[in-house]
Short mmCIF file of C-alpha atoms in Angstrom, two decimals:
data_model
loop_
_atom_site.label_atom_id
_atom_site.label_comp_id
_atom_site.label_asym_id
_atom_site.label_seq_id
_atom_site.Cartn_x
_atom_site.Cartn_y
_atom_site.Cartn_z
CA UNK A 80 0.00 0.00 0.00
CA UNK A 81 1.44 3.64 -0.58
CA UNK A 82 0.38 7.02 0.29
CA UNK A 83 0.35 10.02 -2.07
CA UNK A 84 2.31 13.02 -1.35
CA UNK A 85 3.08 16.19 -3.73
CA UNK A 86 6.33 17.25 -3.59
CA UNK A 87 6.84 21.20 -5.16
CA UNK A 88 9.75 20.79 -7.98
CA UNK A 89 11.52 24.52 -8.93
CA UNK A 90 9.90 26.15 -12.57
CA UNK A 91 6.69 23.65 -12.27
CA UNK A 92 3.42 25.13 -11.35
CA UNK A 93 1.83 22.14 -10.26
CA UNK A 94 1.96 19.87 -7.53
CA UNK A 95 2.89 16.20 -9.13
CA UNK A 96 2.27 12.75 -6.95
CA UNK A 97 5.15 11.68 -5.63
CA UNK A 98 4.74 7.78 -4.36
CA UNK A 99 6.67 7.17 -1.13
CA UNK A 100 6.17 3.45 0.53
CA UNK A 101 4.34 3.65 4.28
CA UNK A 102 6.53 3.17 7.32
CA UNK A 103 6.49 0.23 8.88
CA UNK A 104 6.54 0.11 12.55
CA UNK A 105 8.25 -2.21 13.10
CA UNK A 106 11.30 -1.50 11.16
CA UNK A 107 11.28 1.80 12.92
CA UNK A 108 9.74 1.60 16.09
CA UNK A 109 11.04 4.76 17.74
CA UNK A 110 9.29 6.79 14.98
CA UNK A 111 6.24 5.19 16.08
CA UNK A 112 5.82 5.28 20.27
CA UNK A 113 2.03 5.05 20.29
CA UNK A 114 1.71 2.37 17.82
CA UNK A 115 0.64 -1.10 19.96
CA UNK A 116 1.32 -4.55 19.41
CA UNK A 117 -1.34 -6.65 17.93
CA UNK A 118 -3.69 -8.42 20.62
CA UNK A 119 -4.32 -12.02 20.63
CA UNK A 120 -8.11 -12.66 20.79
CA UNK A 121 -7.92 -16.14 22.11
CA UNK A 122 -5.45 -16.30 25.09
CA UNK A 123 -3.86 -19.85 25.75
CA UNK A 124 -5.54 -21.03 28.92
CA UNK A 125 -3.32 -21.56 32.20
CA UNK A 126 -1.67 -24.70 32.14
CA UNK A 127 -3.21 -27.14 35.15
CA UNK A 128 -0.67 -27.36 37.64
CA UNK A 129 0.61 -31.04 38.93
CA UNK A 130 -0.90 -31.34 42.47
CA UNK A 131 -4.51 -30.64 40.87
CA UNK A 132 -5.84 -33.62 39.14
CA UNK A 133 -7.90 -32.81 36.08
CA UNK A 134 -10.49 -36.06 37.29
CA UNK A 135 -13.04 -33.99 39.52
CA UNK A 136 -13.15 -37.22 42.33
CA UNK A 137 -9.72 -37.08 42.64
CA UNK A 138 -9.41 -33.71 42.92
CA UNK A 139 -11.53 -34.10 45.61
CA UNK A 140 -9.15 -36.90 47.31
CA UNK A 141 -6.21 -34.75 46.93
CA UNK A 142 -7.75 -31.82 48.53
CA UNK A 143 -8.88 -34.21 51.51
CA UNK A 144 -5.63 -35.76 51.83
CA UNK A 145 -3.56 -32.17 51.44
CA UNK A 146 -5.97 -30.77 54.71
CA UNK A 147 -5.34 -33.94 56.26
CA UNK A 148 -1.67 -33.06 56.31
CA UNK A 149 -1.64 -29.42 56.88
CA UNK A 150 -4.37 -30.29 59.98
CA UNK A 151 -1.20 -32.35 61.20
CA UNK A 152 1.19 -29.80 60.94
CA UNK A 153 -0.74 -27.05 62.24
CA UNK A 154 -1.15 -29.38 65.63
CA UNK A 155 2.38 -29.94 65.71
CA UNK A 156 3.00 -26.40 65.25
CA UNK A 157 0.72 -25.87 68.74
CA UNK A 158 2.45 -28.13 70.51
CA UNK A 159 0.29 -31.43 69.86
CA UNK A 160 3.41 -33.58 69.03
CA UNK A 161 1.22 -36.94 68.93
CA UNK A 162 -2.17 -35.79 67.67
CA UNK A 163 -4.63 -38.52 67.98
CA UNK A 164 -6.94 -39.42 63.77
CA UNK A 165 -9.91 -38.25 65.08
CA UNK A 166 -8.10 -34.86 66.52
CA UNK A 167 -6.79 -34.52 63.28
CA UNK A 168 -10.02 -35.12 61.27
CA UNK A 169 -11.83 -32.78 62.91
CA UNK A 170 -8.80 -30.05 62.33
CA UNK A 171 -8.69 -30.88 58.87
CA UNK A 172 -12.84 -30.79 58.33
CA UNK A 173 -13.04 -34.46 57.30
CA UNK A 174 -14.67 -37.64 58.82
CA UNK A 175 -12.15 -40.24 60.63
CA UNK A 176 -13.44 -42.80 57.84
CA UNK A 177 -11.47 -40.02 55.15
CA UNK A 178 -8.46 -39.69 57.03
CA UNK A 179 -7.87 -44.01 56.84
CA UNK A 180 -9.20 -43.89 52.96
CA UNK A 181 -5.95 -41.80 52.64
CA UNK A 182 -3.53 -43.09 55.30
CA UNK A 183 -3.05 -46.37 56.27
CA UNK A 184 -1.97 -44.98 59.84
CA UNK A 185 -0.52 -42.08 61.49
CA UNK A 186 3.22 -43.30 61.19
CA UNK A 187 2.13 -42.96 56.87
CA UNK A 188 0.56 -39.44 57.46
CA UNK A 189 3.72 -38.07 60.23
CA UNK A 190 5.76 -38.87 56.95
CA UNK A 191 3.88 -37.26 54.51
CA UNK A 192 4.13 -34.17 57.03
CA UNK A 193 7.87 -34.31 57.24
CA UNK A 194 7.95 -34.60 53.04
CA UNK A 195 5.80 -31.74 53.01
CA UNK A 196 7.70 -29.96 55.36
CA UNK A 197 10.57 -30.76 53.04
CA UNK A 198 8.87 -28.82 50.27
CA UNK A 199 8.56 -25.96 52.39
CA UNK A 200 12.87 -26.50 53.46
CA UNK A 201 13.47 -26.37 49.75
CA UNK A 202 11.77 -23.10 49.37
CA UNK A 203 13.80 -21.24 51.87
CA UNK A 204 16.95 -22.85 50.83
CA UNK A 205 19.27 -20.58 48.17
CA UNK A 206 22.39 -21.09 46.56
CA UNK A 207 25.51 -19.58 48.17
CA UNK A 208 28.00 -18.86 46.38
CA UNK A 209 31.10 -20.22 47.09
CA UNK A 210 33.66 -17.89 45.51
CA UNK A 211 32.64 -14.91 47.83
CA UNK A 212 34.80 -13.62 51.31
CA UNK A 213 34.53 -16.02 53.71
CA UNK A 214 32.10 -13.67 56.39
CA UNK A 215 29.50 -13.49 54.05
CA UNK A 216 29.24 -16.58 53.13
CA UNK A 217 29.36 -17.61 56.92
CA UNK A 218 26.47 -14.68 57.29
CA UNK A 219 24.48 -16.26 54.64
CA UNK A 220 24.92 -19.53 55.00
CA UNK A 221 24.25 -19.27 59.37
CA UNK A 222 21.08 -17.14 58.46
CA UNK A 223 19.81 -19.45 55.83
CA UNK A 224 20.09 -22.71 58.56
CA UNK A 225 18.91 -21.10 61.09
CA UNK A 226 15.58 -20.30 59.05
CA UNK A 227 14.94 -23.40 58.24
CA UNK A 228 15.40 -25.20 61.65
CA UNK A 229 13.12 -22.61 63.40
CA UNK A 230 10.57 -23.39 60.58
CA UNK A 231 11.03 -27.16 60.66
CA UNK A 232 11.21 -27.68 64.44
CA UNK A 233 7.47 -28.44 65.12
CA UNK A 234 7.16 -31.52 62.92
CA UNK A 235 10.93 -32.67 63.41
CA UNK A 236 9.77 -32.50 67.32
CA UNK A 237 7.44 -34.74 66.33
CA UNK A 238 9.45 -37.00 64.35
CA UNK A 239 12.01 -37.38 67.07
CA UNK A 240 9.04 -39.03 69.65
CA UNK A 241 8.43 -41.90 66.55
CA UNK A 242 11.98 -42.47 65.10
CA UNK A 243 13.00 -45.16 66.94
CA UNK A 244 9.49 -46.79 66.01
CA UNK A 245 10.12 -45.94 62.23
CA UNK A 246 12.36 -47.51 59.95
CA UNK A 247 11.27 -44.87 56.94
CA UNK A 248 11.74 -42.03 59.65
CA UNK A 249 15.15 -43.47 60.93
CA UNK A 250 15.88 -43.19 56.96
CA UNK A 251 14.78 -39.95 56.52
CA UNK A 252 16.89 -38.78 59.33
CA UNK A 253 20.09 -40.15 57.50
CA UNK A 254 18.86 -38.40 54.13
CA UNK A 255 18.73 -35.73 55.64
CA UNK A 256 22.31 -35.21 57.45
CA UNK A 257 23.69 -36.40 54.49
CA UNK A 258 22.53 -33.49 52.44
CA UNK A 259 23.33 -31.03 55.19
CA UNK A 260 27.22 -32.32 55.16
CA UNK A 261 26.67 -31.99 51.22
CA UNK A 262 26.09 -27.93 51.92
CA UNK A 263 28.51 -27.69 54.20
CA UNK A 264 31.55 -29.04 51.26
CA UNK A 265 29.64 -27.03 48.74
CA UNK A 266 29.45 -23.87 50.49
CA UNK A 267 33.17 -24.32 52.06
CA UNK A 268 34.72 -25.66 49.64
CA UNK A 269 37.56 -23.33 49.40
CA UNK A 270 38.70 -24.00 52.89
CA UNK A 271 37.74 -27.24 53.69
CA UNK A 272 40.37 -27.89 50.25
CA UNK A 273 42.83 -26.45 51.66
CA UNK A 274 43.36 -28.98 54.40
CA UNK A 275 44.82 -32.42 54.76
CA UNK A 276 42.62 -35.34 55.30
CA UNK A 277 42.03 -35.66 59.14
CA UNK A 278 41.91 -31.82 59.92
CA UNK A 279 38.80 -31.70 57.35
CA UNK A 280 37.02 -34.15 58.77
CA UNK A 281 37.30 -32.44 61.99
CA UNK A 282 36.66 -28.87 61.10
CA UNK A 283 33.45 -30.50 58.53
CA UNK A 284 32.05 -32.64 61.57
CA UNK A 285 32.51 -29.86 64.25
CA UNK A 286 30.33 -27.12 61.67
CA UNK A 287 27.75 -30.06 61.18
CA UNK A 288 27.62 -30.67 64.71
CA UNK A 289 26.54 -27.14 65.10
CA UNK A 290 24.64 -26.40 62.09
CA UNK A 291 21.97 -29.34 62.47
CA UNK A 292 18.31 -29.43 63.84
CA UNK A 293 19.29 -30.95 67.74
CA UNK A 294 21.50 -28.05 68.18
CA UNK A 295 19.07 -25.76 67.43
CA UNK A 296 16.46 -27.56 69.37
CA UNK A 297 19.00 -27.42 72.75
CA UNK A 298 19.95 -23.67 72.32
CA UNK A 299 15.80 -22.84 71.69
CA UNK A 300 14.57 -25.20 74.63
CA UNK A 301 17.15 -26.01 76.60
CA UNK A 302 19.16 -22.38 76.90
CA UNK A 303 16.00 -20.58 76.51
CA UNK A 304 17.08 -18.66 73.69
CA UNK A 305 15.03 -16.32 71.12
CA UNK A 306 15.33 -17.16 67.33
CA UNK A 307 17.46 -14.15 67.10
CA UNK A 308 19.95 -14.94 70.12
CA UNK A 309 20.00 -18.44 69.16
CA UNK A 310 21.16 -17.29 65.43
CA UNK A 311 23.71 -14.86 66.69
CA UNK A 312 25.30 -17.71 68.74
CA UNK A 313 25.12 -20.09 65.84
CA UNK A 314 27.01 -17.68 63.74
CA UNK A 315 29.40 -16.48 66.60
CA UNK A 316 30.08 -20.13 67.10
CA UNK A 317 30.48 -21.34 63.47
CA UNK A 318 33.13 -18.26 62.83
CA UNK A 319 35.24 -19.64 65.75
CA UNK A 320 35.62 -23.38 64.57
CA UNK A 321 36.61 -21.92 61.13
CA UNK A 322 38.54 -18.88 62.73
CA UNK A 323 40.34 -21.83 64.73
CA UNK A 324 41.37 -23.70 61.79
CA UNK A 325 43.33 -20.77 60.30
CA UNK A 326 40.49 -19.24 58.30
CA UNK A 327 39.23 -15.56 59.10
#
């Protein structure tokens, strides 16, 4: 498509058509700020996310059986360490008949609690970057743990009453110290690298030792500290085992 334009030419005394081609926006789009991109009249619907079944029935089942959880939690969270299935029906809004359609007893729910928990352990968690200064990584990496313990401690209360009942929780437990010495190499890499074999294992046990949930539990309870004093000792405390190996 063109436009006409007349363009005056010296010693003529008419105007003559002069074809010039129409911008195109897009080719120049500073020369055109108010022009808008073309709308889509049929927007792609959401996608259905994982946890909600597209089957209405068991959408229904997985809603039951998520309450059923979270009603677990939440009594762990107020102190209830062994809640009792009909306590936790009625928390949850369901009949004790639903809670044994989904369980096949409490040990099977107190897991799914702790996995669930777990979901919630790998939000908080961030990479740290183990190329930075040693103090902020120590900062970081102090603050980080000691988030995640305060959050956890209700259900891992709970877990510590039925672990030596519970082969899958006894598991769990190694899992999980296992990944938590994983960090620690990850995150202090640099250092730990730096020494021979026996001196690592001692500085990497010692910051375990300090950086794991029964710590926490003994300076929260036991010491009768706030979340805040409790971190500031953790991270006083983790500085001085590394401070005492030569690193500062």
């Amino acid at each position: 498509m063109v436009v006409v334009s007349t363009v005056q030419h010296p010693g003529d005394r008419q105007a003559r058509p002069v074809k010039t081609p129409k911008q195109n926006p897009k080719q120049n789009p500073k020369q055109n700020p108010k022009q808008t991109p073309k709308q889509n009249p049929r927007p792609k619907p959401k996608p259905r996310t994982r946890t909600e079944p597209a089957d209405g029935r068991a959408a229904r089942s997985h809603r039951s059986r998520r309450a059923i959880v979270d009603a677990m939690r939440a009594l762990h969270a107020e102190g209830d360490l062994r809640p009792t299935a009909p306590r936790v029906a009625e928390r949850a809004g369901v009949s004790l008949r639903t809670v044994w359609q989904q369980f096949a007893d409490m040990e099977t729910l107190l897991v799914e609690a702790i996995r669930r928990d777990q979901e919630v352990l790998r939000s908080l968690t961030e990479r740290i970057e183990p190329d930075q200064p040693l103090a902020p990584r120590i900062a970081q990496f102090t603050g980080q743990r000691a988030r995640i313990l305060e959050q956890m401690t209700p259900t891992w209360r709970a877990a510590r009453l039925a672990e030596p009942f519970s082969v899958q929780l006894q598991r769990n437990k190694t899992l999980m110290l296992a990944k938590s010495q994983a960090e620690l190499q990850a995150v202090f890499a640099p250092e730990l690298a730096t020494l021979d074999t026996q001196k690592r294992q001692q500085l990497l046990h010692g910051l375990q030792a300090i950086s794991i949930w029964s710590y926490w539990e003994s300076l929260r309870t036991e010491l009768g500290l706030t979340p805040a004093q409790a971190r500031a000792l953790f991270e006083q405390t983790f500085a001085a085992l590394l401070s005492a190996a030569g690193f500062r």
